[in-house]
Amino acid sequence: MDINDKLVIAIDGPSGSGKSTTSKGVARVLGLRYLDTGAMYRAATCAFLDAGIAPDDTQQVIAAVASAQIEISTDPDIEKVIVNGKDVTAAIREPEISAKVSTISTIPQCREVLVAQQRKIITEAVPGIVAEGRDITTVVAPDATVRLLLTADPDIRMARRKRDLDSNIDAAALADQVLRRDRDDSKLVNFTDAAAGVIELDCSDLSLAETIEAVLSLVTHRP
Ligand code: DC
């Protein structure tokens, strides 16, 4: 199926902006599939760590990612990620993976491999899909039906991430997960400025329900 024949909603933005929850919510309301591309970067991180490869052994990391078999659920109600036959659904959320995932996201050859897999999932999704991740609107699906950049103030993003994680997390670990990761990731991908044709939605003052409503309204009233 051609990407232009169906509804593809692409949502990018920085850590803690609410991309995942918003995207899942929109997919549920519209009966679409859902793709969490960040989960694929996390799964690729599991793949090279499980193989005992050191993060600074770039060639080995690239080889491990190129050969990794990543299976990811696109049902917004079922979170499941399998890499090389192993269920890593819970493991990809561990702090060690969050801390090391930038190894993958900062190597262009790894990005190429994952971007190709993501394009395939989007192309095959029936009847359409909400896909989210840092480079969705610009690199993975620049021809999506609707492209959005979800933003929020850094303090609000840190507070949201804190709520998602262990609320006892210290300030330094939280800043590492949100601000340092965004800084590293933004070396290769610009997810802080809306590209041409991408609508920016600042959800600093919006609840989750209001953010989902705002996205649905943009989808319904698209030109
Ligand atoms: O959204 P997340 O925190 O689960 O993403 C995990 C990491 O993967 C994050 O450090 C950024 C990176 N990533 C990326 O570079 N490009 C994407 N499309 C999705 C995630």
mmCIF file of C-alpha atoms and ligand atoms in Angstrom:
data_model
loop_
_atom_site.group_PDB
_atom_site.id
_atom_site.type_symbol
_atom_site.label_atom_id
_atom_site.label_comp_id
_atom_site.label_asym_id
_atom_site.label_seq_id
_atom_site.Cartn_x
_atom_site.Cartn_y
_atom_site.Cartn_z
ATOM 1 C CA MET A 1 0.000 0.000 0.000
ATOM 2 C CA ASP A 2 1.293 3.468 -0.853
ATOM 3 C CA ILE A 3 1.891 5.778 2.103
ATOM 4 C CA ASN A 4 -0.242 8.434 0.360
ATOM 5 C CA ASP A 5 -3.325 6.178 0.323
ATOM 6 C CA LYS A 6 -3.812 6.147 4.060
ATOM 7 C CA LEU A 7 -3.660 8.211 7.222
ATOM 8 C CA VAL A 8 -0.140 8.477 8.576
ATOM 9 C CA ILE A 9 0.310 10.786 11.553
ATOM 10 C CA ALA A 10 3.928 11.552 12.402
ATOM 11 C CA ILE A 11 4.743 13.053 15.792
ATOM 12 C CA ASP A 12 8.205 14.062 16.941
ATOM 13 C CA GLY A 13 9.546 16.112 19.806
ATOM 14 C CA PRO A 14 11.979 16.047 22.735
ATOM 15 C CA SER A 15 11.991 13.687 25.762
ATOM 16 C CA GLY A 16 9.070 14.059 28.113
ATOM 17 C CA SER A 17 6.953 16.051 25.666
ATOM 18 C CA GLY A 18 4.277 13.363 25.884
ATOM 19 C CA LYS A 19 4.796 11.964 22.373
ATOM 20 C CA SER A 20 4.151 8.339 23.301
ATOM 21 C CA THR A 21 1.027 8.737 25.409
ATOM 22 C CA THR A 22 -0.448 11.251 23.010
ATOM 23 C CA SER A 23 0.318 9.098 19.966
ATOM 24 C CA LYS A 24 -1.184 5.999 21.570
ATOM 25 C CA GLY A 25 -4.291 7.958 22.566
ATOM 26 C CA VAL A 26 -4.753 9.323 19.047
ATOM 27 C CA ALA A 27 -4.235 5.862 17.518
ATOM 28 C CA ARG A 28 -6.904 4.381 19.823
ATOM 29 C CA VAL A 29 -9.483 7.039 18.982
ATOM 30 C CA LEU A 30 -8.884 6.753 15.230
ATOM 31 C CA GLY A 31 -8.457 2.955 15.172
ATOM 32 C CA LEU A 32 -4.925 3.214 13.763
ATOM 33 C CA ARG A 33 -1.736 1.268 14.422
ATOM 34 C CA TYR A 34 0.947 2.853 16.615
ATOM 35 C CA LEU A 35 4.722 2.822 16.213
ATOM 36 C CA ASP A 36 7.114 3.783 19.015
ATOM 37 C CA THR A 37 10.389 4.239 17.124
ATOM 38 C CA GLY A 38 12.252 4.995 20.356
ATOM 39 C CA ALA A 39 11.473 1.430 21.467
ATOM 40 C CA MET A 40 13.346 0.204 18.375
ATOM 41 C CA TYR A 41 16.435 2.260 19.305
ATOM 42 C CA ARG A 42 16.133 0.787 22.791
ATOM 43 C CA ALA A 43 15.762 -2.768 21.401
ATOM 44 C CA ALA A 44 18.850 -2.247 19.241
ATOM 45 C CA THR A 45 20.696 -1.177 22.401
ATOM 46 C CA CYS A 46 19.669 -4.447 24.091
ATOM 47 C CA ALA A 47 20.922 -6.344 21.029
ATOM 48 C CA PHE A 48 24.472 -5.033 21.186
ATOM 49 C CA LEU A 49 24.701 -5.163 24.987
ATOM 50 C CA ASP A 50 23.374 -8.753 25.036
ATOM 51 C CA ALA A 51 26.054 -9.664 22.509
ATOM 52 C CA GLY A 52 28.674 -8.380 24.966
ATOM 53 C CA ILE A 53 29.783 -5.569 22.646
ATOM 54 C CA ALA A 54 31.267 -2.430 24.197
ATOM 55 C CA PRO A 55 29.505 0.861 23.293
ATOM 56 C CA ASP A 56 32.738 2.327 21.910
ATOM 57 C CA ASP A 57 33.297 -0.613 19.526
ATOM 58 C CA THR A 58 31.407 1.181 16.774
ATOM 59 C CA GLN A 59 31.938 -1.375 13.989
ATOM 60 C CA GLN A 60 30.669 -4.220 16.169
ATOM 61 C CA VAL A 61 27.718 -2.123 17.325
ATOM 62 C CA ILE A 62 26.789 -1.397 13.690
ATOM 63 C CA ALA A 63 27.053 -5.096 12.796
ATOM 64 C CA ALA A 64 24.924 -6.119 15.789
ATOM 65 C CA VAL A 65 22.202 -3.626 14.870
ATOM 66 C CA ALA A 66 22.272 -4.594 11.188
ATOM 67 C CA SER A 67 21.695 -8.251 12.053
ATOM 68 C CA ALA A 68 19.252 -7.717 14.950
ATOM 69 C CA GLN A 69 15.765 -9.150 14.388
ATOM 70 C CA ILE A 70 13.453 -6.582 15.951
ATOM 71 C CA GLU A 71 9.751 -7.361 16.278
ATOM 72 C CA ILE A 72 7.536 -4.636 17.683
ATOM 73 C CA SER A 73 3.811 -4.561 18.401
ATOM 74 C CA THR A 74 1.899 -1.836 16.545
ATOM 75 C CA ASP A 75 -1.240 -2.345 18.623
ATOM 76 C CA PRO A 76 -1.615 0.772 20.806
ATOM 77 C CA ASP A 77 -2.954 -1.468 23.597
ATOM 78 C CA ILE A 78 -0.200 -4.085 23.503
ATOM 79 C CA GLU A 79 3.350 -3.136 24.363
ATOM 80 C CA LYS A 80 5.673 -5.863 23.106
ATOM 81 C CA VAL A 81 9.202 -5.712 21.782
ATOM 82 C CA ILE A 82 11.212 -8.799 20.884
ATOM 83 C CA VAL A 83 14.812 -8.728 19.774
ATOM 84 C CA ASN A 84 16.576 -11.807 18.431
ATOM 85 C CA GLY A 85 13.771 -13.926 19.877
ATOM 86 C CA LYS A 86 14.033 -12.469 23.393
ATOM 87 C CA ASP A 87 11.198 -10.461 24.944
ATOM 88 C CA VAL A 88 12.743 -7.121 25.955
ATOM 89 C CA THR A 89 9.487 -5.233 26.575
ATOM 90 C CA ALA A 90 10.423 -4.478 30.193
ATOM 91 C CA ALA A 91 14.209 -4.454 29.774
ATOM 92 C CA ILE A 92 14.187 -1.577 27.255
ATOM 93 C CA ARG A 93 12.803 0.730 29.964
ATOM 94 C CA GLU A 94 15.640 -0.012 32.409
ATOM 95 C CA PRO A 95 17.905 2.957 33.309
ATOM 96 C CA GLU A 96 20.931 1.173 31.800
ATOM 97 C CA ILE A 97 19.274 1.139 28.389
ATOM 98 C CA SER A 98 18.126 4.769 28.710
ATOM 99 C CA ALA A 99 21.697 5.712 29.563
ATOM 100 C CA LYS A 100 23.244 3.818 26.627
ATOM 101 C CA VAL A 101 20.659 4.259 23.870
ATOM 102 C CA SER A 102 22.404 7.363 22.522
ATOM 103 C CA THR A 103 25.200 5.010 21.403
ATOM 104 C CA ILE A 104 22.781 3.814 18.731
ATOM 105 C CA SER A 105 21.024 7.090 17.989
ATOM 106 C CA THR A 106 24.327 8.899 17.338
ATOM 107 C CA ILE A 107 25.706 6.347 14.817
ATOM 108 C CA PRO A 108 24.358 7.217 11.324
ATOM 109 C CA GLN A 109 24.693 3.612 10.032
ATOM 110 C CA CYS A 110 22.523 2.355 12.923
ATOM 111 C CA ARG A 111 19.944 5.044 12.218
ATOM 112 C CA GLU A 112 19.823 4.005 8.546
ATOM 113 C CA VAL A 113 19.048 0.398 9.464
ATOM 114 C CA LEU A 114 16.284 1.378 11.890
ATOM 115 C CA VAL A 115 14.811 4.042 9.613
ATOM 116 C CA ALA A 116 14.455 1.450 6.803
ATOM 117 C CA GLN A 117 12.630 -0.934 9.172
ATOM 118 C CA GLN A 118 10.380 1.875 10.406
ATOM 119 C CA ARG A 119 9.450 2.920 6.858
ATOM 120 C CA LYS A 120 8.493 -0.683 6.090
ATOM 121 C CA ILE A 121 6.260 -0.903 9.180
ATOM 122 C CA ILE A 122 4.576 2.404 8.276
ATOM 123 C CA THR A 123 4.064 1.388 4.644
ATOM 124 C CA GLU A 124 2.514 -1.940 5.658
ATOM 125 C CA ALA A 125 0.281 -0.559 8.432
ATOM 126 C CA VAL A 126 -3.440 -1.015 7.845
ATOM 127 C CA PRO A 127 -5.573 1.102 7.953
ATOM 128 C CA GLY A 128 -3.012 3.738 8.950
ATOM 129 C CA ILE A 129 -0.618 4.549 11.737
ATOM 130 C CA VAL A 130 0.501 7.090 14.300
ATOM 131 C CA ALA A 131 4.289 6.962 14.388
ATOM 132 C CA GLU A 132 6.369 8.849 16.895
ATOM 133 C CA GLY A 133 10.040 9.570 17.430
ATOM 134 C CA ARG A 134 12.699 12.225 17.027
ATOM 135 C CA ASP A 135 13.094 12.092 13.249
ATOM 136 C CA ILE A 136 9.674 10.882 12.154
ATOM 137 C CA THR A 137 8.482 14.134 10.559
ATOM 138 C CA THR A 138 11.773 14.900 8.849
ATOM 139 C CA VAL A 139 13.522 11.634 7.944
ATOM 140 C CA VAL A 140 11.304 8.575 8.391
ATOM 141 C CA ALA A 141 7.969 9.863 7.111
ATOM 142 C CA PRO A 142 8.359 13.337 5.598
ATOM 143 C CA ASP A 143 5.392 12.484 3.350
ATOM 144 C CA ALA A 144 3.040 11.648 6.263
ATOM 145 C CA THR A 145 -0.522 12.970 6.043
ATOM 146 C CA VAL A 146 -0.094 15.070 9.180
ATOM 147 C CA ARG A 147 3.233 15.973 10.775
ATOM 148 C CA LEU A 148 3.433 17.417 14.276
ATOM 149 C CA LEU A 149 6.178 18.591 16.608
ATOM 150 C CA LEU A 150 5.033 18.205 20.191
ATOM 151 C CA THR A 151 6.936 20.505 22.538
ATOM 152 C CA ALA A 152 6.792 21.503 26.205
ATOM 153 C CA ASP A 153 8.956 23.612 28.508
ATOM 154 C CA PRO A 154 12.050 21.746 29.819
ATOM 155 C CA ASP A 155 10.868 21.951 33.462
ATOM 156 C CA ILE A 156 7.529 20.453 32.529
ATOM 157 C CA ARG A 157 9.181 17.701 30.476
ATOM 158 C CA MET A 158 11.423 16.795 33.421
ATOM 159 C CA ALA A 159 8.421 16.722 35.767
ATOM 160 C CA ARG A 160 6.508 14.457 33.360
ATOM 161 C CA ARG A 161 9.446 12.089 32.962
ATOM 162 C CA LYS A 162 9.827 12.006 36.745
ATOM 163 C CA ARG A 163 6.200 10.995 37.083
ATOM 164 C CA ASP A 164 6.681 8.223 34.474
ATOM 165 C CA LEU A 165 9.762 6.894 36.249
ATOM 166 C CA ASP A 166 10.577 6.257 39.858
ATOM 167 C CA SER A 167 9.532 9.450 41.653
ATOM 168 C CA ASN A 168 12.609 9.063 43.917
ATOM 169 C CA ILE A 169 14.961 9.559 40.983
ATOM 170 C CA ASP A 170 17.516 12.247 41.832
ATOM 171 C CA ALA A 171 17.752 15.506 39.934
ATOM 172 C CA ALA A 172 21.029 14.590 38.195
ATOM 173 C CA ALA A 173 19.684 11.254 36.886
ATOM 174 C CA LEU A 174 16.527 12.973 35.693
ATOM 175 C CA ALA A 175 18.454 15.719 33.911
ATOM 176 C CA ASP A 176 20.594 12.988 32.313
ATOM 177 C CA GLN A 177 17.518 11.164 31.021
ATOM 178 C CA VAL A 178 15.872 14.274 29.599
ATOM 179 C CA LEU A 179 18.320 17.093 28.890
ATOM 180 C CA ARG A 180 21.600 15.224 28.282
ATOM 181 C CA ARG A 181 19.888 12.643 26.071
ATOM 182 C CA ASP A 182 18.191 15.358 24.027
ATOM 183 C CA ARG A 183 21.511 17.152 23.677
ATOM 184 C CA ASP A 184 23.228 13.971 22.424
ATOM 185 C CA ASP A 185 20.360 12.960 20.173
ATOM 186 C CA SER A 186 20.072 16.424 18.644
ATOM 187 C CA LYS A 187 23.589 16.110 17.214
ATOM 188 C CA LEU A 188 22.163 14.141 14.287
ATOM 189 C CA VAL A 189 18.484 15.009 14.273
ATOM 190 C CA ASN A 190 16.770 18.335 14.719
ATOM 191 C CA PHE A 191 13.671 17.744 16.807
ATOM 192 C CA THR A 192 13.450 21.116 18.489
ATOM 193 C CA ASP A 193 12.444 23.268 15.500
ATOM 194 C CA ALA A 194 9.482 22.447 13.301
ATOM 195 C CA ALA A 195 10.575 21.715 9.716
ATOM 196 C CA ALA A 196 8.614 23.226 6.822
ATOM 197 C CA GLY A 197 5.086 21.819 6.784
ATOM 198 C CA VAL A 198 5.340 20.516 10.371
ATOM 199 C CA ILE A 199 2.840 21.940 12.857
ATOM 200 C CA GLU A 200 4.233 22.772 16.293
ATOM 201 C CA LEU A 201 1.986 22.021 19.234
ATOM 202 C CA ASP A 202 3.173 23.333 22.604
ATOM 203 C CA CYS A 203 1.470 21.198 25.240
ATOM 204 C CA SER A 204 3.097 22.789 28.317
ATOM 205 C CA ASP A 205 -0.306 23.961 29.557
ATOM 206 C CA LEU A 206 -2.407 21.111 28.184
ATOM 207 C CA SER A 207 -3.523 17.935 29.943
ATOM 208 C CA LEU A 208 -3.091 14.637 28.113
ATOM 209 C CA ALA A 209 -6.774 14.630 27.113
ATOM 210 C CA GLU A 210 -6.481 18.198 25.820
ATOM 211 C CA THR A 211 -3.329 17.333 23.870
ATOM 212 C CA ILE A 212 -5.051 14.345 22.228
ATOM 213 C CA GLU A 213 -8.046 16.576 21.399
ATOM 214 C CA ALA A 214 -5.736 19.184 19.881
ATOM 215 C CA VAL A 215 -4.052 16.565 17.679
ATOM 216 C CA LEU A 216 -7.411 15.108 16.607
ATOM 217 C CA SER A 217 -8.617 18.583 15.714
ATOM 218 C CA LEU A 218 -5.503 19.219 13.606
ATOM 219 C CA VAL A 219 -6.024 15.881 11.854
ATOM 220 C CA THR A 220 -9.709 16.576 11.205
ATOM 221 C CA HIS A 221 -9.154 20.132 10.003
ATOM 222 C CA ARG A 222 -6.056 19.461 7.949
ATOM 223 C CA PRO A 223 -5.943 21.389 4.675
HETATM 224 O O1 DC B 1 11.590 8.165 22.916
HETATM 225 P P1 DC B 1 12.573 7.292 23.708
HETATM 226 O O2 DC B 1 13.093 7.955 24.951
HETATM 227 O O3 DC B 1 12.067 5.928 23.992
HETATM 228 O O4 DC B 1 13.800 7.135 22.700
HETATM 229 C C1 DC B 1 14.931 6.388 23.036
HETATM 230 C C2 DC B 1 16.140 6.981 22.376
HETATM 231 O O5 DC B 1 16.158 6.742 20.975
HETATM 232 C C3 DC B 1 16.321 8.474 22.574
HETATM 233 O O6 DC B 1 17.555 8.693 23.192
HETATM 234 C C4 DC B 1 16.307 9.063 21.197
HETATM 235 C C5 DC B 1 16.441 7.924 20.261
HETATM 236 N N1 DC B 1 15.514 8.036 19.140
HETATM 237 C C6 DC B 1 15.971 8.577 17.962
HETATM 238 O O7 DC B 1 17.115 9.011 17.895
HETATM 239 N N2 DC B 1 15.145 8.618 16.886
HETATM 240 C C7 DC B 1 13.881 8.160 16.971
HETATM 241 N N3 DC B 1 13.074 8.211 15.908
HETATM 242 C C8 DC B 1 13.401 7.630 18.180
HETATM 243 C C9 DC B 1 14.260 7.586 19.258
#
